[in-house]
Short mmCIF file of C-alpha atoms in Angstrom, two decimals:
data_model
loop_
_atom_site.label_atom_id
_atom_site.label_comp_id
_atom_site.label_asym_id
_atom_site.label_seq_id
_atom_site.Cartn_x
_atom_site.Cartn_y
_atom_site.Cartn_z
CA MET A 597 -22.05 2.10 -23.20
CA LEU A 598 -20.73 3.30 -26.26
CA ASN A 599 -23.46 5.72 -26.44
CA GLN A 600 -22.91 7.38 -23.19
CA VAL A 601 -19.09 7.50 -24.04
CA GLU A 602 -19.67 9.58 -26.90
CA GLN A 603 -22.18 11.67 -24.76
CA GLN A 604 -19.50 12.53 -21.86
CA LEU A 605 -16.59 13.21 -24.72
CA THR A 606 -18.62 15.28 -26.52
CA MET A 607 -19.90 17.21 -24.14
CA ALA A 608 -16.33 17.30 -22.41
CA GLN A 609 -15.16 18.80 -26.00
CA ALA A 610 -17.42 21.42 -25.88
CA ALA A 611 -16.93 22.64 -22.22
CA GLY A 612 -13.09 22.98 -23.32
CA LYS A 613 -11.80 20.22 -20.91
CA LYS A 614 -8.67 17.64 -21.21
CA VAL A 615 -9.73 13.67 -20.69
CA ILE A 616 -7.78 11.35 -19.18
CA PHE A 617 -9.97 8.07 -19.61
CA LEU A 618 -9.91 5.34 -17.12
CA THR A 619 -11.67 1.73 -18.01
CA HIS A 620 -11.14 -1.33 -16.26
CA PHE A 621 -11.37 -3.39 -19.84
CA ALA A 622 -8.37 -3.19 -22.92
CA PRO A 623 -10.06 -1.05 -25.24
CA ARG A 624 -7.67 -2.20 -28.40
CA LYS A 625 -7.27 -5.45 -29.42
CA ALA A 626 -3.16 -4.78 -29.93
CA LEU A 627 -2.96 -4.47 -26.35
CA LEU A 628 -4.78 -7.89 -25.75
CA SER A 629 -2.27 -11.38 -25.55
CA PRO A 630 -1.40 -13.00 -29.41
CA LYS A 631 -2.95 -16.62 -28.75
CA PRO A 632 -0.61 -19.10 -28.00
CA SER A 633 1.25 -21.51 -29.47
CA PHE A 634 -0.34 -24.28 -28.24
CA VAL A 635 -3.77 -23.23 -29.27
CA GLN A 636 -3.82 -25.53 -32.18
CA SER A 637 -7.32 -27.44 -32.86
CA GLN A 638 -10.60 -25.81 -33.85
CA ARG A 639 -11.94 -26.22 -30.05
CA GLN A 640 -9.22 -24.17 -28.51
CA LEU A 641 -9.21 -21.64 -31.25
CA LYS A 642 -12.77 -21.05 -29.72
CA THR A 643 -12.30 -20.88 -26.90
CA TYR A 644 -9.49 -18.55 -26.91
CA GLN A 645 -11.54 -16.16 -28.99
CA MET A 646 -13.79 -16.58 -25.90
CA ILE A 647 -11.71 -15.17 -23.72
CA ASN A 648 -10.29 -12.78 -25.47
CA ALA A 649 -13.68 -10.99 -26.21
CA MET A 650 -14.34 -11.02 -22.33
CA MET A 651 -11.14 -8.70 -22.33
CA GLY A 652 -12.13 -5.69 -23.59
CA SER A 653 -13.66 -3.67 -26.81
CA GLU A 654 -12.44 -2.62 -29.99
CA ARG A 655 -14.91 0.25 -29.98
CA LEU A 656 -13.93 1.61 -27.39
CA GLY A 657 -10.60 2.19 -28.60
CA ARG A 658 -11.82 4.20 -32.04
CA LEU A 659 -14.17 6.04 -29.90
CA LEU A 660 -11.49 7.31 -28.23
CA GLU A 661 -9.06 7.91 -31.03
CA LYS A 662 -11.58 10.15 -32.54
CA ALA A 663 -12.01 12.31 -29.21
CA PRO A 664 -8.55 14.72 -29.64
CA HIS A 665 -8.78 15.89 -26.35
CA VAL A 666 -8.49 12.69 -25.04
CA LYS A 667 -4.79 12.07 -24.50
CA TYR A 668 -4.25 8.95 -22.37
CA VAL A 669 -6.34 5.73 -21.75
CA PHE A 670 -5.56 3.85 -18.65
CA TYR A 671 -6.82 0.34 -18.35
CA GLY A 672 -6.41 -3.04 -16.59
CA HIS A 673 -8.23 -6.46 -16.30
CA LEU A 674 -5.59 -7.87 -18.38
CA HIS A 675 -3.69 -8.26 -14.57
CA SER A 676 -0.15 -9.01 -16.85
CA ILE A 677 2.36 -5.86 -17.22
CA HIS A 678 2.14 -4.51 -20.64
CA ASP A 679 4.35 -1.52 -22.07
CA PRO A 680 2.19 1.79 -23.21
CA LEU A 681 0.88 1.52 -26.50
CA LYS A 682 0.58 4.59 -28.86
CA ALA A 683 -1.91 5.35 -31.16
CA ALA A 684 -3.48 8.20 -32.91
CA HIS A 685 -2.90 11.19 -30.67
CA LEU A 686 -3.37 8.31 -27.42
CA VAL A 687 -1.16 6.62 -25.00
CA TYR A 688 -2.94 3.66 -23.49
CA LEU A 689 -1.10 2.43 -20.51
CA ASN A 690 -1.79 -0.28 -18.57
CA GLN A 691 -2.03 0.34 -14.44
CA ALA A 692 -2.35 -3.31 -12.93
CA VAL A 693 -0.35 -4.33 -10.38
CA GLY A 694 -0.42 -8.08 -11.77
CA VAL A 695 -0.84 -11.23 -10.02
CA LYS A 696 0.96 -12.71 -7.03
CA LYS A 697 -0.02 -16.16 -6.20
CA ALA A 698 2.05 -19.11 -4.85
CA LYS A 699 2.62 -20.98 -8.46
CA ARG A 700 2.36 -17.06 -10.64
CA THR A 701 4.04 -14.38 -9.86
CA GLU A 702 4.45 -11.20 -12.27
CA TRP A 703 5.69 -8.69 -8.98
CA GLN A 704 8.67 -7.60 -9.32
CA TYR A 705 8.43 -6.64 -5.37
CA ASP A 706 7.42 -8.57 -2.06
CA LYS A 707 5.17 -6.50 -0.67
CA PHE A 708 1.95 -4.96 -2.31
CA ALA A 709 2.21 -1.16 -1.27
CA GLU A 710 5.80 -1.61 -3.35
CA GLN A 711 4.45 -2.89 -6.32
CA TRP A 712 1.35 -0.72 -6.69
CA GLU A 713 3.85 2.39 -6.44
CA HIS A 714 5.95 0.42 -8.98
CA ARG A 715 3.34 0.73 -11.25
CA LEU A 716 2.13 3.88 -10.33
CA LYS A 717 2.63 6.62 -13.58
CA ILE A 718 2.82 10.69 -13.31
CA ILE A 719 1.29 11.96 -16.53
CA GLU A 720 1.63 15.95 -17.91
CA LEU A 721 -1.36 17.59 -18.95
CA ASN A 722 0.16 20.59 -20.36
CA ASN A 723 -1.24 20.53 -23.79
#
């Protein structure tokens, strides 16, 4: 997958295109949740590391940060709401709506459409 992305980024740059990159998974380790304090034992640590490994790829982030024509990266998968992260020339934006369940909710609004609208971002691509 990384080779395919690299080829597409190279073609886009050669064509003078600006790129907004969309991915389901988190493209930087810094975007993942920190290790919870209750993770104490080796077994808990291995489980935490296994779960985090499924959340994203640091290699994708490094590849994107080498592409000067990519300014914004939108990702999801983590479900919870994260602040934008600026790294190199990129802005990483998590556009997940969040989770809404009886015992756990991350929504600020009652209805999906309202929550979705609240999470929308408008970006400028002038430069």
